[in-house]
XYZ file of C-alpha atoms in Angstrom:
568
model
C 60.341 146.475 78.988
C 62.510 148.886 77.525
C 65.752 149.056 74.687
C 68.086 151.469 73.766
C 67.433 152.419 70.491
C 71.238 152.526 68.679
C 71.658 154.019 64.810
C 74.549 152.444 64.575
C 77.170 148.950 65.791
C 80.119 150.125 65.525
C 82.066 150.055 68.767
C 79.563 148.962 71.312
C 80.327 146.594 74.759
C 77.146 145.806 76.760
C 76.862 143.285 79.506
C 73.418 141.451 80.039
C 72.070 138.782 82.371
C 70.478 135.552 81.862
C 68.763 132.821 84.158
C 66.409 129.752 83.794
C 63.444 129.478 85.772
C 63.947 126.933 88.026
C 67.433 128.699 88.508
C 68.678 131.633 91.242
C 71.921 131.945 89.865
C 71.528 134.701 87.076
C 75.033 134.060 84.669
C 76.545 137.270 82.710
C 76.947 137.540 79.721
C 79.392 140.348 77.931
C 78.838 141.388 74.233
C 81.430 143.485 72.238
C 80.460 142.675 68.667
C 77.111 143.237 66.557
C 75.035 139.955 66.959
C 71.843 138.415 67.776
C 70.821 137.461 71.551
C 71.065 133.893 71.190
C 74.272 133.931 69.244
C 75.463 136.179 72.361
C 73.786 133.536 74.521
C 75.925 130.883 73.152
C 79.017 132.179 74.091
C 78.566 130.852 77.624
C 79.295 126.792 77.732
C 76.948 127.253 81.358
C 73.704 128.458 78.875
C 74.579 125.754 77.251
C 74.981 123.019 79.536
C 71.866 124.585 80.901
C 69.660 124.568 78.098
C 70.750 120.832 76.901
C 69.209 119.753 80.212
C 66.605 121.604 80.597
C 65.134 119.903 76.762
C 66.199 116.260 77.970
C 64.228 116.618 81.075
C 61.263 117.763 79.070
C 62.117 115.068 76.312
C 61.849 112.334 78.595
C 58.638 113.407 80.128
C 57.313 113.789 76.591
C 58.851 110.344 75.553
C 56.594 108.974 78.449
C 53.333 110.166 77.130
C 54.591 109.005 73.249
C 53.795 113.272 72.080
C 55.747 115.844 69.901
C 58.849 116.613 71.112
C 59.659 119.411 69.294
C 60.771 122.312 71.882
C 61.636 126.508 71.191
C 63.036 128.476 73.200
C 61.437 131.453 75.030
C 63.489 134.713 75.500
C 61.795 137.228 78.147
C 62.842 140.264 80.191
C 62.125 139.741 83.662
C 59.772 142.920 84.195
C 58.303 142.755 81.082
C 58.220 139.009 80.534
C 57.241 139.833 76.513
C 59.736 137.514 74.574
C 61.900 138.559 71.830
C 62.709 136.887 69.349
C 65.728 134.408 69.117
C 67.560 136.838 66.469
C 67.104 139.703 68.292
C 69.850 141.920 67.382
C 72.000 141.866 70.934
C 72.562 145.950 71.178
C 69.259 146.502 71.531
C 68.900 145.425 74.958
C 70.132 147.558 77.730
C 73.061 147.469 79.707
C 72.583 145.004 82.935
C 69.239 143.790 81.251
C 68.281 140.224 82.506
C 66.658 137.815 80.449
C 64.466 134.889 81.604
C 65.267 131.673 79.518
C 62.384 128.895 79.169
C 61.089 126.277 76.907
C 57.778 124.921 75.330
C 56.815 122.558 73.453
C 55.722 122.764 69.753
C 53.825 120.807 68.303
C 52.773 122.279 65.259
C 55.976 121.263 63.435
C 56.745 124.728 62.415
C 60.265 126.295 62.871
C 59.480 129.636 64.825
C 62.634 131.350 64.548
C 64.094 132.028 61.044
C 68.147 131.940 60.116
C 70.233 135.223 61.963
C 70.668 137.996 59.573
C 73.240 140.718 61.103
C 72.668 144.212 59.847
C 75.419 146.462 59.571
C 75.359 150.388 58.936
C 73.848 153.273 59.950
C 70.559 151.870 60.784
C 67.212 152.533 63.336
C 65.567 150.222 65.077
C 61.975 150.454 66.486
C 60.249 148.074 69.414
C 56.384 147.596 69.119
C 54.389 144.890 70.956
C 51.386 142.185 69.617
C 49.011 140.789 71.308
C 48.469 136.691 71.583
C 45.076 137.000 71.195
C 43.813 138.894 68.679
C 41.110 141.529 68.522
C 37.280 141.638 67.344
C 36.121 138.631 65.375
C 39.391 137.321 65.435
C 39.866 135.988 69.392
C 39.130 132.639 67.757
C 41.898 133.157 64.619
C 45.391 131.432 65.384
C 47.934 134.328 65.161
C 51.486 132.385 66.058
C 52.351 129.150 64.643
C 53.595 127.913 68.539
C 50.149 128.361 70.298
C 51.585 127.357 73.568
C 53.331 131.049 73.188
C 50.553 132.874 73.616
C 50.572 132.634 77.556
C 53.626 134.727 77.133
C 51.952 138.184 75.743
C 52.264 140.034 74.112
C 55.467 139.389 71.573
C 58.052 141.899 71.614
C 59.121 142.798 67.728
C 61.700 144.829 66.430
C 61.626 146.289 63.073
C 64.214 148.670 60.509
C 63.030 152.117 59.816
C 61.628 152.232 56.537
C 60.892 148.786 55.821
C 56.629 147.978 56.374
C 54.788 146.064 59.345
C 54.960 143.254 56.740
C 58.659 142.769 56.392
C 59.293 142.800 60.605
C 56.498 140.334 61.044
C 57.837 137.969 58.447
C 61.659 138.532 59.897
C 59.670 137.425 63.219
C 59.574 134.568 62.277
C 56.757 133.488 64.922
C 53.544 134.511 63.350
C 51.295 131.430 61.785
C 50.482 131.796 57.699
C 46.810 133.099 58.691
C 48.517 136.522 59.644
C 50.033 136.860 55.869
C 46.958 134.984 53.548
C 44.798 137.122 55.501
C 43.898 140.781 55.390
C 45.849 141.566 58.561
C 45.331 145.175 60.850
C 46.766 146.538 63.959
C 44.671 147.968 66.338
C 46.559 150.145 68.855
C 45.103 148.372 72.535
C 44.959 151.444 74.164
C 44.317 154.237 71.730
C 40.615 155.949 71.495
C 38.968 156.356 69.232
C 40.744 153.240 67.513
C 44.322 153.320 65.775
C 44.802 151.193 62.698
C 47.535 150.389 61.553
C 48.009 148.019 57.665
C 50.155 145.808 56.656
C 52.037 148.081 54.417
C 52.863 151.064 56.716
C 56.029 151.704 57.566
C 57.164 150.723 60.894
C 58.718 154.600 62.018
C 55.894 155.352 64.022
C 54.790 152.436 65.426
C 57.790 152.779 68.656
C 56.561 151.673 72.052
C 52.973 150.861 70.990
C 50.953 147.858 72.128
C 48.785 146.151 69.092
C 45.840 143.628 68.881
C 45.124 142.065 65.482
C 42.431 141.670 63.395
C 41.610 139.554 60.193
C 39.580 139.201 57.416
C 39.383 137.600 54.483
C 40.223 139.404 51.482
C 38.052 141.080 49.327
C 37.446 138.501 45.825
C 39.184 141.241 43.733
C 42.333 141.099 46.500
C 44.824 138.179 45.187
C 45.643 135.481 48.175
C 49.349 135.697 48.618
C 51.292 133.414 50.096
C 53.319 134.107 53.099
C 56.763 135.208 51.943
C 59.032 132.276 52.093
C 61.223 131.810 55.379
C 64.184 133.904 54.993
C 63.591 136.103 51.360
C 64.071 139.065 53.490
C 67.883 137.715 54.420
C 69.671 137.990 51.259
C 72.591 139.700 51.016
C 72.769 143.048 49.508
C 76.633 143.076 47.954
C 75.526 139.259 46.312
C 78.157 140.639 43.514
C 76.925 137.719 41.177
C 73.148 138.259 41.059
C 70.877 138.598 38.438
C 68.007 141.407 38.203
C 64.499 140.822 36.899
C 63.284 141.572 32.972
C 61.098 144.702 32.330
C 57.919 142.833 31.467
C 53.874 144.598 30.093
C 51.741 144.588 33.777
C 48.899 144.596 32.786
C 45.753 143.407 34.802
C 45.341 140.788 32.285
C 49.295 140.046 32.516
C 49.272 139.655 36.117
C 46.179 137.399 36.269
C 47.761 134.891 33.751
C 51.044 134.974 35.642
C 49.736 134.046 38.915
C 48.488 131.038 37.372
C 52.253 130.088 35.593
C 53.637 130.713 39.941
C 50.107 128.339 41.123
C 51.683 125.675 38.545
C 55.554 126.067 39.290
C 54.022 125.067 42.958
C 52.092 122.447 41.933
C 55.492 121.220 39.635
C 57.277 121.702 42.803
C 55.418 119.271 45.068
C 55.432 116.710 42.427
C 59.328 117.177 42.278
C 60.105 117.085 45.242
C 58.159 114.208 46.903
C 61.899 111.779 46.270
C 63.127 113.441 48.966
C 60.724 112.708 51.563
C 61.599 108.875 50.999
C 63.615 107.480 54.360
C 66.322 106.268 52.206
C 67.093 109.553 50.267
C 67.027 111.770 53.270
C 69.887 109.032 54.947
C 71.702 109.236 52.158
C 71.462 112.797 51.864
C 72.710 113.203 55.769
C 75.822 110.787 54.684
C 76.703 112.693 52.331
C 76.191 116.128 54.228
C 79.751 115.207 55.985
C 81.407 116.735 53.370
C 79.475 119.985 53.574
C 81.330 122.521 55.820
C 81.459 126.632 56.705
C 83.755 128.713 54.884
C 84.689 131.697 57.181
C 87.226 134.275 54.807
C 88.084 136.161 57.827
C 87.306 140.142 57.889
C 85.733 139.392 54.819
C 83.093 136.725 54.631
C 81.530 134.080 54.865
C 79.984 130.749 52.590
C 79.921 127.330 52.076
C 82.105 124.933 50.761
C 82.131 121.336 50.534
C 85.174 118.637 50.606
C 85.364 117.867 46.686
C 88.172 114.616 46.532
C 91.050 114.369 49.125
C 91.600 117.462 50.988
C 90.738 119.763 48.999
C 87.457 121.857 49.275
C 85.282 123.396 46.624
C 83.781 126.547 46.608
C 82.632 130.402 45.482
C 85.617 132.817 44.193
C 83.030 136.153 45.135
C 83.485 134.668 49.042
C 87.109 136.346 48.773
C 86.003 139.796 47.133
C 84.353 142.481 49.604
C 83.879 146.028 48.687
C 85.913 146.283 45.464
C 88.710 144.771 47.239
C 90.384 140.930 45.823
C 91.727 138.892 48.194
C 93.280 136.767 46.265
C 96.588 137.862 44.694
C 97.896 137.618 40.964
C 100.426 134.500 42.414
C 96.824 132.789 43.560
C 98.078 133.770 47.639
C 95.287 134.396 49.750
C 95.429 137.106 52.057
C 93.194 136.655 54.617
C 92.418 133.890 57.287
C 90.193 131.068 56.143
C 88.981 128.376 57.811
C 86.529 124.928 56.967
C 84.118 124.467 59.702
C 82.866 120.484 59.465
C 79.823 119.059 61.639
C 78.085 122.908 62.911
C 75.164 120.939 62.844
C 74.364 121.480 66.573
C 72.409 124.554 67.542
C 74.705 124.632 71.132
C 77.986 124.272 68.795
C 79.264 120.712 69.995
C 80.992 118.540 67.987
C 82.540 121.172 65.833
C 86.118 120.784 63.877
C 87.652 123.784 62.096
C 90.474 123.337 60.061
C 92.241 126.001 58.639
C 92.653 126.351 54.531
C 96.840 127.062 53.135
C 96.940 130.175 52.193
C 97.948 129.359 48.424
C 95.066 129.197 46.606
C 94.696 125.834 44.099
C 92.332 127.247 41.358
C 90.683 130.650 41.481
C 88.332 131.128 38.865
C 86.226 133.696 38.320
C 84.347 135.664 35.362
C 84.003 133.273 31.611
C 85.599 130.276 29.722
C 86.143 129.494 27.102
C 83.013 128.315 25.532
C 81.210 132.092 27.408
C 80.087 130.113 30.549
C 79.956 131.940 33.686
C 82.368 130.692 35.948
C 83.381 131.424 39.629
C 84.673 128.798 41.508
C 87.516 128.381 43.795
C 89.664 125.104 45.193
C 91.401 125.559 48.448
C 93.552 122.963 50.451
C 93.268 122.032 53.946
C 95.861 122.345 55.892
C 94.966 118.370 57.600
C 93.188 115.692 55.630
C 89.574 115.987 56.895
C 87.789 111.783 56.962
C 85.106 113.044 55.347
C 84.519 111.245 51.815
C 84.875 113.475 48.804
C 81.672 114.145 46.734
C 83.487 114.039 43.427
C 82.522 110.194 42.815
C 78.983 111.369 43.237
C 79.121 113.495 40.283
C 76.871 113.557 37.682
C 76.060 116.022 34.556
C 72.864 118.303 36.051
C 69.444 116.920 35.013
C 67.353 118.951 32.752
C 64.190 118.800 34.660
C 62.552 117.632 38.519
C 64.168 117.772 42.303
C 67.417 119.311 43.555
C 68.106 119.384 47.155
C 70.620 122.083 48.207
C 72.885 121.902 51.737
C 74.886 124.814 53.130
C 74.937 127.438 55.446
C 72.928 129.879 55.182
C 73.941 132.994 57.108
C 76.735 131.572 58.599
C 74.328 128.929 60.715
C 74.292 125.503 61.549
C 73.392 123.413 58.721
C 70.731 123.520 56.439
C 68.305 121.749 53.861
C 66.090 123.113 51.671
C 64.442 120.555 48.653
C 63.189 122.861 45.428
C 62.771 121.737 41.855
C 64.154 123.068 38.524
C 63.285 126.200 37.041
C 64.033 124.855 33.110
C 65.582 126.970 30.989
C 62.808 127.890 28.895
C 60.476 128.762 31.643
C 62.764 131.154 33.492
C 60.915 133.962 31.879
C 57.563 133.065 33.166
C 58.713 132.430 36.605
C 60.445 136.255 36.798
C 57.010 138.091 35.422
C 54.674 136.404 38.174
C 56.774 139.308 40.137
C 55.192 141.683 38.082
C 51.896 143.813 38.921
C 51.455 143.324 42.935
C 52.153 147.145 43.124
C 53.805 149.981 40.931
C 56.664 151.284 42.758
C 57.411 146.977 43.040
C 57.389 147.389 39.338
C 59.497 150.268 39.079
C 62.149 149.155 41.170
C 62.732 145.803 39.300
C 61.971 147.451 36.211
C 65.026 149.628 37.024
C 67.323 146.748 38.535
C 66.774 145.110 34.877
C 67.759 148.073 32.886
C 71.273 148.291 35.528
C 72.392 144.959 35.035
C 71.394 144.089 31.559
C 74.081 141.743 30.774
C 73.671 139.176 33.150
C 70.048 139.353 32.882
C 70.590 138.917 29.110
C 73.286 136.007 29.604
C 70.671 133.800 31.765
C 68.027 133.895 28.968
C 70.835 132.975 26.718
C 69.476 129.334 24.931
C 72.842 128.354 25.399
C 73.343 129.210 29.154
C 74.175 125.833 30.597
C 72.994 127.141 34.723
C 70.393 125.237 36.557
C 67.887 127.589 38.068
C 64.961 126.742 41.530
C 63.952 128.118 44.008
C 65.421 128.157 47.365
C 65.229 130.385 50.768
C 68.839 129.729 51.949
C 70.195 132.505 50.735
C 73.128 134.724 52.036
C 75.856 132.296 53.675
C 75.118 128.993 51.152
C 77.267 130.183 48.144
C 78.922 127.390 47.589
C 76.174 124.778 48.644
C 76.385 121.798 46.781
C 73.197 120.545 44.967
C 72.034 117.192 44.412
C 69.644 115.532 42.420
C 66.861 112.664 43.371
C 69.727 110.448 42.995
C 71.645 112.082 45.769
C 74.441 112.744 42.951
C 76.474 116.133 43.102
C 74.973 118.144 39.792
C 75.765 121.870 40.784
C 76.921 124.400 43.277
C 74.805 126.857 44.376
C 76.106 130.480 43.551
C 73.585 133.326 43.913
C 70.250 134.590 43.024
C 68.320 136.913 40.960
C 66.950 139.881 43.909
C 65.456 142.929 43.762
C 64.953 145.273 46.260
C 61.683 145.923 47.994
C 60.752 146.210 51.820
C 64.002 144.826 51.694
C 65.795 141.690 49.627
C 63.462 139.495 47.851
C 64.654 136.900 45.064
C 62.969 135.448 42.334
C 64.673 132.279 41.441
C 68.382 131.344 42.100
C 71.027 129.537 40.177
C 74.442 127.122 40.654
C 76.833 126.412 37.868
C 77.528 122.919 36.532
C 79.809 120.631 38.242
C 80.525 119.607 35.196
C 81.390 123.088 33.739
C 83.534 123.609 37.262
C 85.582 120.369 36.214
C 86.142 120.954 32.722
C 88.229 124.541 33.807
C 90.018 123.455 36.611
C 91.207 120.007 34.737
C 92.694 122.080 32.160
C 94.513 124.713 34.041
C 96.126 121.976 36.159
C 97.321 120.639 32.593
C 98.561 124.385 31.831
C 99.915 124.541 35.008
C 101.810 120.501 34.824
C 99.868 119.774 38.497
C 100.887 115.665 37.928
C 99.873 115.504 41.441
C 96.741 116.615 41.724
C 95.554 115.116 38.072
C 96.895 112.058 39.324
C 94.819 112.225 42.819
C 91.676 113.660 40.557
C 91.894 110.651 38.865
C 92.296 108.354 40.982
C 89.158 109.393 42.484
C 87.123 109.013 39.831
C 87.862 105.500 39.093
C 85.927 104.751 42.081
C 83.274 106.808 41.076
C 80.378 105.177 38.419
C 81.166 107.842 36.456
C 84.037 107.639 33.519
C 86.384 110.287 32.735
C 88.409 110.684 29.947
C 91.944 112.605 30.710
C 94.600 113.420 28.561
C 98.119 112.104 28.996
C 99.946 113.985 31.650
C 102.770 113.729 28.737
C 100.814 115.391 25.589
C 99.972 119.281 25.444
C 96.432 120.296 25.522
C 95.942 121.621 22.069
C 92.024 122.256 23.328
C 89.433 122.128 25.915
C 88.210 119.840 23.650
C 90.898 117.368 23.957
C 89.189 117.002 27.714
C 85.352 115.783 28.562
C 83.623 113.710 30.857
C 80.853 111.468 30.347
C 78.534 108.990 32.267
């Protein structure tokens, strides 16, 4: 199997073909823009049809046997038969490459693919291979999440020059936790004497090499670390509302202390999210998720939004900024085409409902409000009225602790949920400190970013800060997602994270702006503009909810922001 190493994706145009094992016909795909192999395949209605048919046939067999029914997609080249990940960059395929598509059962219950990320700019890629069976003393250890994938060995892995082996394998998504919790070493299959590569080695010199894995237990002095969270390296690199991390002592004693803190937080996480495993809660969240949509600002970026009331969408203001250019002018006019896509849940792209957004924005606030609270929101108006119910009826003030659940479109992909737990204001420092002491280079990068973002860090650590903080795997593209509490009330809007760059971009905790803050500022602005129509609709919507709202008389002038308040 050969690939073309391309340093730039600009202006690429290529074709490849695909076939299913039981079909002789080959279907052609023309790709003229950067995307993953799966995204390119899904542009073909024939691919979607054959995949759905294949899945259904296998489902029927599994249902008869009353066994697990999850299936994974396997994408191989006809000659090499080395399976690539579904998020493999399409431009790395040779022109005219033939792919064989098949499906296998996955009884592990774990997803074997990470959210898609499209890398841009001048980046150099390398391709290497890993045998599905381990080397010396490792042959019986599980290396892959899905054991059924073992017969397709070796797996094809792509990496970006400058990143480590661990980063590439984490992104790949097909490897078992054993690979990350134990000491993992790659041994080149055909080298004599054996060539060993550790997980912290850069991928730059691994191109076209094939390796076997050897797993060993970590030394007693070597702290066992959990595998990176799914998507931890997929955070967008230009998050304008991100907050960096604080500077702390990184002695061995401090590291040990805060390793315990992180363990405690993980323990609390388990307790706090138990409510989201109840069938009633899950069903309710799925019902409410109908109001969540993907926001696409053409040529600028993507994010998430949700129907607030009537035909008005709430999302983040920073979605309308790129490279220092704001695509909303002083007259509240959007200079880019914006669409809201509902029902983006099925991977085959069926049942989508795409609604255009009016070019005149209803409200746009990005900065600090009257109380010096951080605001970052936009209220958009749909061209057509959506049939979903606005989530304003589900509003509730944010709790100070407990479980929360985000629903959004990370990476511009299908709708996802992530139950997590609130990191209380007084424990944010503890969560930050837990990232220190792993190695000197990481500490230096974190400390440098702190110095460059001291103002934002101080905002977060201010005792009066009202943002909701938590740890989530929903990154780029999830900005604007609704945050639900354990009673399925909307308490906040996901806005950004606190990333630092090390082997990609990682994040300690993320934050959301309370819906209370957003609603107060929105109503004040509508009053200032004397927008009677929207104020009337807002009031009517709130009378249908369990939340009581005191809204000033429309005839009166608003003397102070405190003249408006929202209570339960």
